Amino acid sequence: MSPFPGEFSEDEGLTRADLKAKKHRRMLRRRRTTAIVVICVLVFGIGGFFGVRAAGGVFDDLFGPKGDYDGAGTSEVSVEIPPGASARSVANQLVEAGVIMNSEPFLDEVERRDITIQAGPIILREKMSSEAAVEAFVNPIKPPRITIAEGRQIDQIKAAMVESGMKAEEVDKAIDDKTPKDYGLDVDAPSLEGYLYPATYDLDKDRTAEDIVSRMVDKTKLEIEEADIDPDEVNRVMTLASLVEIESPGDEEVRKKVARVFLNRISAESKTGQLLQSDATVAYIHGARGDLTTTKEERESDSPYNTYKKKGLPPGPINSPSSGAVEAALHPTKGDWQFFVATNPDTGETKFAETFDEHKKNVEIYRKWLKEHDGGGE
């Protein structure tokens, strides 16, 4: 009978067995709810920050919004996917970043398309549909990029490539013991040093370290062709340009004078015994310091890059020179200078001299600047 006249009980008409089964189902639901609450309390109480983050995913799944955004999203946002992240942890990360509304549609789309989410940086958009977000992992909105600054050496370029997400062993394989000829540039050079063009490169998903290195060499090849450098002169020009790059400020006229100084020093009229005496080349052997200073012991090295002992230019470039440095190496200013010193490093003011006595006077100007700015030292 219904407990209230005129009302129908939902249990009315059920057999004793039906009532018992229904009661059992209610009991199981209560136990599940209690277990979830206990787990969440434990996670929040013990797990600290990481527990809260993990619990956030649980709460999103249980109590969060169940819908999905429409369309390709709004403003761009950069997201870093950690190595080894599961699809669910990525989904929760995207919810927190405001990229997607809720994890389930995203996970369904990942499963439907059977994709594997790669670690590393990716550009997404706020308020994307799950379909659009998954598509962005397959076809990135903007591929990650790597920028190689002018004057960088191979070790620095390799480090930048690894930091961008490439595997160190793949980078080593693409660069170590390789020469320009291995990448289609017919130049006699001892290594790829100087031939990895300084620029910004898109790291498309399917490109390997070898692909990126090949693009760097191709851009150098294009620069050589556009400058119309004689093939037999390429390594000499690039080597001289790398010295100009590191030994002088960016002023065009100063660089052209510095190039002339180096050429005069290795000429028949040299006043240095045809020795460049460049600290930059010695620093290249031992690992450069910020001010490019070297010790007497370092200058005793028998390396072919030690221009205090070996006449002429070193065997190859010591960095990746800029196009401006290449231009200075190709078109040096006419003059008889054989010495130079930056007398004011702040402004880049550089003084040139034809004789060593004149050069010593310029060095004193530099020392005076040092005393005024550093409290002394050379």
CSV table of C-alpha atoms in Angstrom, one decimal:
chain,number,residue,atom,x,y,z
A,1,MET,CA,0.0,0.0,0.0
A,2,SER,CA,1.2,3.6,-0.7
A,3,PRO,CA,2.1,5.5,2.5
A,4,PHE,CA,-0.1,8.4,1.4
A,5,PRO,CA,-3.7,8.0,0.0
A,6,GLY,CA,-3.9,8.6,-3.8
A,7,GLU,CA,-0.1,8.1,-4.3
A,8,PHE,CA,1.6,5.2,-6.0
A,9,SER,CA,4.8,3.7,-4.5
A,10,GLU,CA,7.6,2.9,-6.9
A,11,ASP,CA,8.2,-0.3,-5.0
A,12,GLU,CA,4.5,-1.5,-5.3
A,13,GLY,CA,4.1,-4.6,-7.3
A,14,LEU,CA,7.7,-5.7,-6.8
A,15,THR,CA,8.5,-9.2,-5.5
A,16,ARG,CA,10.5,-9.8,-2.4
A,17,ALA,CA,13.5,-10.8,-4.6
A,18,ASP,CA,13.1,-7.6,-6.7
A,19,LEU,CA,13.1,-5.5,-3.5
A,20,LYS,CA,16.2,-7.2,-2.2
A,21,ALA,CA,18.1,-6.6,-5.4
A,22,LYS,CA,17.1,-3.0,-5.5
A,23,LYS,CA,18.3,-2.5,-2.0
A,24,HIS,CA,21.6,-4.1,-2.8
A,25,ARG,CA,22.1,-1.8,-5.8
A,26,ARG,CA,21.5,1.3,-3.6
A,27,MET,CA,24.0,0.0,-1.1
A,28,LEU,CA,26.7,-0.4,-3.8
A,29,ARG,CA,26.1,3.1,-5.1
A,30,ARG,CA,26.5,4.5,-1.6
A,31,ARG,CA,29.7,2.6,-1.1
A,32,ARG,CA,31.2,3.9,-4.4
A,33,THR,CA,30.3,7.5,-3.5
A,34,THR,CA,31.9,7.1,-0.1
A,35,ALA,CA,35.0,5.5,-1.6
A,36,ILE,CA,35.4,8.4,-4.1
A,37,VAL,CA,35.0,11.0,-1.3
A,38,VAL,CA,37.5,9.2,0.9
A,39,ILE,CA,40.0,8.9,-2.0
A,40,CYS,CA,39.7,12.6,-2.8
A,41,VAL,CA,40.1,13.5,0.9
A,42,LEU,CA,43.3,11.4,1.1
A,43,VAL,CA,44.7,12.9,-2.0
A,44,PHE,CA,44.0,16.4,-0.9
A,45,GLY,CA,45.2,15.8,2.6
A,46,ILE,CA,48.4,13.8,1.9
A,47,GLY,CA,49.4,14.5,-1.7
A,48,GLY,CA,50.0,18.3,-1.3
A,49,PHE,CA,50.4,20.2,-4.5
A,50,PHE,CA,50.8,17.2,-6.8
A,51,GLY,CA,47.8,15.5,-5.1
A,52,VAL,CA,45.7,18.5,-5.7
A,53,ARG,CA,46.7,18.5,-9.3
A,54,ALA,CA,45.8,14.8,-9.7
A,55,ALA,CA,42.6,15.2,-7.8
A,56,GLY,CA,41.7,18.1,-10.1
A,57,GLY,CA,41.5,15.6,-12.9
A,58,VAL,CA,39.2,13.3,-10.8
A,59,PHE,CA,36.9,16.2,-10.0
A,60,ASP,CA,36.8,17.4,-13.6
A,61,ASP,CA,35.8,13.9,-14.7
A,62,LEU,CA,33.1,13.6,-11.9
A,63,PHE,CA,31.8,17.1,-11.5
A,64,GLY,CA,33.3,19.3,-14.2
A,65,PRO,CA,31.6,20.6,-17.3
A,66,LYS,CA,30.6,17.9,-19.7
A,67,GLY,CA,30.3,20.0,-22.9
A,68,ASP,CA,32.9,21.0,-25.5
A,69,TYR,CA,33.9,24.3,-27.0
A,70,ASP,CA,33.1,25.0,-30.7
A,71,GLY,CA,35.6,26.0,-33.4
A,72,ALA,CA,39.3,26.6,-33.6
A,73,GLY,CA,39.6,28.7,-30.5
A,74,THR,CA,40.6,32.3,-29.7
A,75,SER,CA,44.0,33.6,-28.6
A,76,GLU,CA,47.1,31.5,-28.9
A,77,VAL,CA,48.7,29.9,-25.9
A,78,SER,CA,52.0,28.0,-25.6
A,79,VAL,CA,51.9,24.6,-23.8
A,80,GLU,CA,54.8,22.4,-22.8
A,81,ILE,CA,54.0,18.7,-22.9
A,82,PRO,CA,56.2,16.9,-20.4
A,83,PRO,CA,58.0,13.7,-21.5
A,84,GLY,CA,56.1,10.5,-20.7
A,85,ALA,CA,52.8,12.3,-20.2
A,86,SER,CA,49.7,10.1,-20.7
A,87,ALA,CA,46.8,11.3,-22.9
A,88,ARG,CA,44.7,11.8,-19.8
A,89,SER,CA,47.3,14.0,-18.0
A,90,VAL,CA,47.7,16.0,-21.2
A,91,ALA,CA,43.9,16.4,-21.4
A,92,ASN,CA,43.8,17.6,-17.7
A,93,GLN,CA,46.7,20.0,-18.5
A,94,LEU,CA,44.8,21.5,-21.4
A,95,VAL,CA,41.7,21.9,-19.3
A,96,GLU,CA,43.8,23.8,-16.7
A,97,ALA,CA,45.4,26.0,-19.5
A,98,GLY,CA,41.9,26.9,-20.8
A,99,VAL,CA,42.5,25.2,-24.1
A,100,ILE,CA,39.6,22.6,-23.9
A,101,MET,CA,36.5,22.6,-21.7
A,102,ASN,CA,36.6,19.0,-20.5
A,103,SER,CA,38.9,16.0,-20.9
A,104,GLU,CA,36.5,13.3,-22.1
A,105,PRO,CA,35.7,14.7,-25.6
A,106,PHE,CA,39.5,15.2,-26.1
A,107,LEU,CA,40.3,11.7,-25.0
A,108,ASP,CA,37.6,10.3,-27.2
A,109,GLU,CA,39.0,12.2,-30.2
A,110,VAL,CA,42.6,11.0,-29.4
A,111,GLU,CA,41.3,7.4,-29.3
A,112,ARG,CA,39.3,7.8,-32.5
A,113,ARG,CA,42.2,9.2,-34.4
A,114,ASP,CA,44.7,6.8,-32.7
A,115,ILE,CA,47.4,9.5,-32.3
A,116,THR,CA,50.4,9.6,-30.0
A,117,ILE,CA,51.0,12.9,-28.3
A,118,GLN,CA,54.7,14.0,-28.5
A,119,ALA,CA,56.5,15.7,-25.7
A,120,GLY,CA,57.7,19.3,-26.2
A,121,PRO,CA,56.3,22.8,-26.8
A,122,ILE,CA,53.2,23.3,-28.9
A,123,ILE,CA,51.1,26.3,-29.8
A,124,LEU,CA,47.4,25.9,-29.1
A,125,ARG,CA,44.5,28.3,-28.6
A,126,GLU,CA,42.2,29.0,-25.7
A,127,LYS,CA,38.7,27.6,-26.0
A,128,MET,CA,39.3,25.1,-28.7
A,129,SER,CA,37.0,22.3,-29.6
A,130,SER,CA,38.5,18.9,-28.7
A,131,GLU,CA,38.6,18.0,-32.4
A,132,ALA,CA,40.5,21.2,-33.2
A,133,ALA,CA,42.9,20.6,-30.3
A,134,VAL,CA,43.7,17.1,-31.4
A,135,GLU,CA,44.2,18.4,-35.0
A,136,ALA,CA,46.7,20.9,-33.7
A,137,PHE,CA,48.8,18.0,-32.3
A,138,VAL,CA,48.7,16.3,-35.8
A,139,ASN,CA,49.2,19.5,-37.8
A,140,PRO,CA,50.7,22.2,-35.5
A,141,ILE,CA,49.3,25.7,-35.7
A,142,LYS,CA,52.8,27.0,-35.5
A,143,PRO,CA,55.7,24.5,-35.4
A,144,PRO,CA,58.2,25.1,-32.7
A,145,ARG,CA,61.3,27.1,-33.8
A,146,ILE,CA,65.0,27.2,-33.1
A,147,THR,CA,67.0,30.4,-33.5
A,148,ILE,CA,70.7,30.2,-34.1
A,149,ALA,CA,72.3,33.5,-33.3
A,150,GLU,CA,75.2,34.9,-35.4
A,151,GLY,CA,78.6,34.0,-34.1
A,152,ARG,CA,77.5,30.8,-32.4
A,153,GLN,CA,79.9,27.9,-32.4
A,154,ILE,CA,79.0,24.2,-33.1
A,155,ASP,CA,78.8,23.2,-29.5
A,156,GLN,CA,76.4,26.1,-28.8
A,157,ILE,CA,74.3,25.2,-31.8
A,158,LYS,CA,74.2,21.5,-30.7
A,159,ALA,CA,73.1,22.6,-27.2
A,160,ALA,CA,70.3,24.8,-28.7
A,161,MET,CA,69.1,21.8,-30.8
A,162,VAL,CA,68.9,19.5,-27.8
A,163,GLU,CA,67.1,22.2,-25.7
A,164,SER,CA,64.5,22.4,-28.5
A,165,GLY,CA,63.6,18.8,-28.0
A,166,MET,CA,65.9,16.9,-30.3
A,167,LYS,CA,67.7,13.8,-29.0
A,168,ALA,CA,71.4,14.4,-28.2
A,169,GLU,CA,72.5,11.3,-29.9
A,170,GLU,CA,70.7,12.3,-33.1
A,171,VAL,CA,72.2,15.8,-33.0
A,172,ASP,CA,75.7,14.3,-32.5
A,173,LYS,CA,75.2,11.9,-35.4
A,174,ALA,CA,74.1,14.8,-37.7
A,175,ILE,CA,77.0,17.1,-36.9
A,176,ASP,CA,80.0,15.3,-35.4
A,177,ASP,CA,82.7,14.3,-37.9
A,178,LYS,CA,80.7,15.8,-40.7
A,179,THR,CA,81.9,18.4,-43.3
A,180,PRO,CA,79.9,20.6,-45.7
A,181,LYS,CA,80.5,18.0,-48.4
A,182,ASP,CA,78.4,15.5,-46.5
A,183,TYR,CA,75.5,17.9,-47.0
A,184,GLY,CA,76.1,18.7,-50.7
A,185,LEU,CA,78.3,21.8,-50.3
A,186,ASP,CA,81.5,21.3,-52.2
A,187,VAL,CA,83.9,23.1,-49.9
A,188,ASP,CA,87.1,21.9,-48.4
A,189,ALA,CA,86.6,22.5,-44.7
A,190,PRO,CA,87.6,20.5,-41.7
A,191,SER,CA,84.1,20.4,-40.1
A,192,LEU,CA,80.7,22.0,-40.3
A,193,GLU,CA,81.9,24.9,-38.1
A,194,GLY,CA,81.0,28.1,-39.8
A,195,TYR,CA,78.6,26.4,-42.3
A,196,LEU,CA,75.5,26.2,-40.1
A,197,TYR,CA,73.7,29.4,-41.2
A,198,PRO,CA,72.5,31.6,-38.3
A,199,ALA,CA,68.8,32.0,-38.7
A,200,THR,CA,65.4,30.8,-37.3
A,201,TYR,CA,64.2,27.4,-38.3
A,202,ASP,CA,60.8,25.8,-37.9
A,203,LEU,CA,61.0,22.4,-36.2
A,204,ASP,CA,58.3,20.6,-38.1
A,205,LYS,CA,57.1,17.5,-36.4
A,206,ASP,CA,58.6,15.0,-38.9
A,207,ARG,CA,62.0,16.8,-39.3
A,208,THR,CA,65.0,15.1,-37.9
A,209,ALA,CA,68.2,16.7,-36.6
A,210,GLU,CA,69.8,15.8,-39.9
A,211,ASP,CA,67.1,17.6,-41.8
A,212,ILE,CA,67.6,20.8,-39.7
A,213,VAL,CA,71.4,20.6,-40.2
A,214,SER,CA,70.8,20.1,-44.0
A,215,ARG,CA,68.7,23.3,-44.1
A,216,MET,CA,71.4,25.2,-42.2
A,217,VAL,CA,74.0,24.2,-44.8
A,218,ASP,CA,71.6,24.9,-47.7
A,219,LYS,CA,71.1,28.5,-46.5
A,220,THR,CA,74.9,28.9,-46.2
A,221,LYS,CA,75.2,27.5,-49.8
A,222,LEU,CA,72.6,30.0,-50.9
A,223,GLU,CA,74.5,32.9,-49.3
A,224,ILE,CA,77.7,31.7,-51.0
A,225,GLU,CA,76.0,31.7,-54.4
A,226,GLU,CA,74.4,35.1,-53.9
A,227,ALA,CA,77.7,36.6,-52.9
A,228,ASP,CA,79.3,35.0,-55.9
A,229,ILE,CA,82.2,33.6,-53.9
A,230,ASP,CA,84.7,31.6,-55.9
A,231,PRO,CA,84.5,27.9,-54.8
A,232,ASP,CA,88.2,27.8,-54.1
A,233,GLU,CA,87.9,30.9,-51.9
A,234,VAL,CA,84.9,29.9,-49.8
A,235,ASN,CA,86.7,28.4,-46.8
A,236,ARG,CA,89.1,31.3,-46.7
A,237,VAL,CA,86.3,33.9,-46.8
A,238,MET,CA,84.2,32.1,-44.2
A,239,THR,CA,87.2,31.7,-41.9
A,240,LEU,CA,88.1,35.4,-42.2
A,241,ALA,CA,84.4,36.3,-41.7
A,242,SER,CA,84.2,34.3,-38.5
A,243,LEU,CA,87.2,36.2,-37.1
A,244,VAL,CA,85.6,39.5,-38.0
A,245,GLU,CA,82.4,38.4,-36.4
A,246,ILE,CA,83.9,37.7,-33.0
A,247,GLU,CA,86.7,40.2,-32.9
A,248,SER,CA,84.8,43.4,-33.9
A,249,PRO,CA,81.5,45.1,-33.1
A,250,GLY,CA,78.7,45.2,-35.6
A,251,ASP,CA,79.5,48.5,-37.2
A,252,GLU,CA,80.0,47.9,-40.9
A,253,GLU,CA,82.9,50.2,-41.5
A,254,VAL,CA,84.8,48.9,-38.4
A,255,ARG,CA,84.3,45.4,-39.5
A,256,LYS,CA,85.8,46.1,-43.0
A,257,LYS,CA,88.8,47.7,-41.4
A,258,VAL,CA,89.3,44.7,-39.0
A,259,ALA,CA,89.2,42.4,-42.0
A,260,ARG,CA,91.9,44.5,-43.6
A,261,VAL,CA,94.0,44.3,-40.5
A,262,PHE,CA,93.9,40.5,-40.5
A,263,LEU,CA,94.7,40.3,-44.2
A,264,ASN,CA,97.7,42.7,-43.7
A,265,ARG,CA,99.0,40.6,-40.8
A,266,ILE,CA,99.3,37.5,-43.0
A,267,SER,CA,100.6,39.3,-46.1
A,268,ALA,CA,104.1,39.7,-47.3
A,269,GLU,CA,104.2,43.2,-45.6
A,270,SER,CA,103.2,41.7,-42.2
A,271,LYS,CA,104.7,43.2,-39.1
A,272,THR,CA,103.7,40.2,-37.0
A,273,GLY,CA,105.7,37.6,-38.8
A,274,GLN,CA,102.5,36.6,-40.7
A,275,LEU,CA,100.9,35.6,-37.4
A,276,LEU,CA,97.3,36.7,-36.8
A,277,GLN,CA,97.8,36.5,-33.1
A,278,SER,CA,94.1,36.3,-32.4
A,279,ASP,CA,93.1,35.4,-28.9
A,280,ALA,CA,89.7,34.3,-30.4
A,281,THR,CA,91.3,31.4,-32.2
A,282,VAL,CA,93.2,30.3,-29.1
A,283,ALA,CA,90.0,30.6,-27.1
A,284,TYR,CA,88.3,28.4,-29.7
A,285,ILE,CA,90.8,25.6,-28.9
A,286,HIS,CA,90.3,25.7,-25.1
A,287,GLY,CA,86.8,27.0,-24.7
A,288,ALA,CA,86.0,30.7,-25.0
A,289,ARG,CA,85.7,33.0,-22.0
A,290,GLY,CA,83.5,36.1,-22.2
A,291,ASP,CA,86.4,38.5,-22.8
A,292,LEU,CA,88.3,36.1,-25.1
A,293,THR,CA,91.5,36.5,-22.9
A,294,THR,CA,94.0,33.7,-23.0
A,295,THR,CA,96.9,32.6,-20.9
A,296,LYS,CA,100.5,32.2,-21.9
A,297,GLU,CA,100.2,28.4,-21.5
A,298,GLU,CA,97.2,28.3,-23.8
A,299,ARG,CA,99.1,30.3,-26.5
A,300,GLU,CA,101.7,27.6,-26.5
A,301,SER,CA,99.3,25.0,-28.0
A,302,ASP,CA,100.3,23.2,-31.1
A,303,SER,CA,96.8,23.2,-32.5
A,304,PRO,CA,96.5,24.5,-36.1
A,305,TYR,CA,94.0,27.1,-34.7
A,306,ASN,CA,96.7,28.7,-32.5
A,307,THR,CA,97.4,31.8,-34.6
A,308,TYR,CA,100.2,32.8,-32.2
A,309,LYS,CA,102.3,29.9,-33.5
A,310,LYS,CA,100.8,29.0,-36.9
A,311,LYS,CA,101.1,31.5,-39.8
A,312,GLY,CA,98.1,32.6,-41.9
A,313,LEU,CA,94.4,31.9,-41.3
A,314,PRO,CA,93.3,28.9,-39.2
A,315,PRO,CA,92.1,25.8,-41.1
A,316,GLY,CA,88.4,26.8,-41.0
A,317,PRO,CA,85.9,29.1,-39.4
A,318,ILE,CA,85.6,29.3,-35.6
A,319,ASN,CA,81.9,30.3,-35.5
A,320,SER,CA,78.9,30.9,-37.8
A,321,PRO,CA,79.5,34.4,-39.2
A,322,SER,CA,76.7,36.9,-40.1
A,323,SER,CA,76.1,38.1,-43.6
A,324,GLY,CA,77.6,41.4,-42.5
A,325,ALA,CA,80.9,39.7,-41.5
A,326,VAL,CA,81.0,37.8,-44.8
A,327,GLU,CA,80.5,41.1,-46.6
A,328,ALA,CA,83.4,42.7,-44.7
A,329,ALA,CA,85.6,39.7,-45.5
A,330,LEU,CA,84.8,40.0,-49.2
A,331,HIS,CA,85.2,43.8,-49.3
A,332,PRO,CA,87.7,45.0,-46.7
A,333,THR,CA,88.6,48.7,-46.6
A,334,LYS,CA,91.9,49.6,-48.2
A,335,GLY,CA,94.5,50.6,-45.7
A,336,ASP,CA,97.9,49.7,-44.1
A,337,TRP,CA,96.6,49.0,-40.5
A,338,GLN,CA,98.0,46.0,-38.7
A,339,PHE,CA,96.7,46.6,-35.2
A,340,PHE,CA,93.4,47.5,-33.6
A,341,VAL,CA,91.8,47.8,-30.2
A,342,ALA,CA,88.3,48.7,-29.0
A,343,THR,CA,89.1,51.7,-26.8
A,344,ASN,CA,85.5,52.1,-25.7
A,345,PRO,CA,83.7,48.8,-25.5
A,346,ASP,CA,80.4,50.6,-24.5
A,347,THR,CA,80.2,52.5,-27.8
A,348,GLY,CA,82.3,50.1,-29.9
A,349,GLU,CA,84.8,52.9,-30.7
A,350,THR,CA,87.8,51.1,-32.2
A,351,LYS,CA,91.2,52.6,-33.0
A,352,PHE,CA,93.5,51.3,-35.8
A,353,ALA,CA,97.3,51.6,-36.1
A,354,GLU,CA,99.9,50.9,-38.7
A,355,THR,CA,102.8,50.5,-36.2
A,356,PHE,CA,103.1,48.8,-32.9
A,357,ASP,CA,104.2,52.0,-31.1
A,358,GLU,CA,101.0,53.7,-32.3
A,359,HIS,CA,99.0,50.6,-31.2
A,360,LYS,CA,100.6,50.8,-27.7
A,361,LYS,CA,99.2,54.3,-27.3
A,362,ASN,CA,95.8,53.1,-28.3
A,363,VAL,CA,96.0,50.3,-25.8
A,364,GLU,CA,96.7,52.9,-23.0
A,365,ILE,CA,93.5,54.6,-23.9
A,366,TYR,CA,91.7,51.3,-23.5
A,367,ARG,CA,93.4,50.7,-20.1
A,368,LYS,CA,92.3,54.1,-19.0
A,369,TRP,CA,88.7,53.2,-19.9
A,370,LEU,CA,89.1,50.0,-18.0
A,371,LYS,CA,90.2,51.8,-14.8
A,372,GLU,CA,87.3,54.2,-15.1
A,373,HIS,CA,84.8,51.5,-15.5
A,374,ASP,CA,86.1,48.3,-13.8
A,375,GLY,CA,88.6,49.7,-11.3
A,376,GLY,CA,91.6,48.5,-13.4
A,377,GLY,CA,92.8,45.4,-15.0
A,378,GLU,CA,93.5,44.5,-18.6
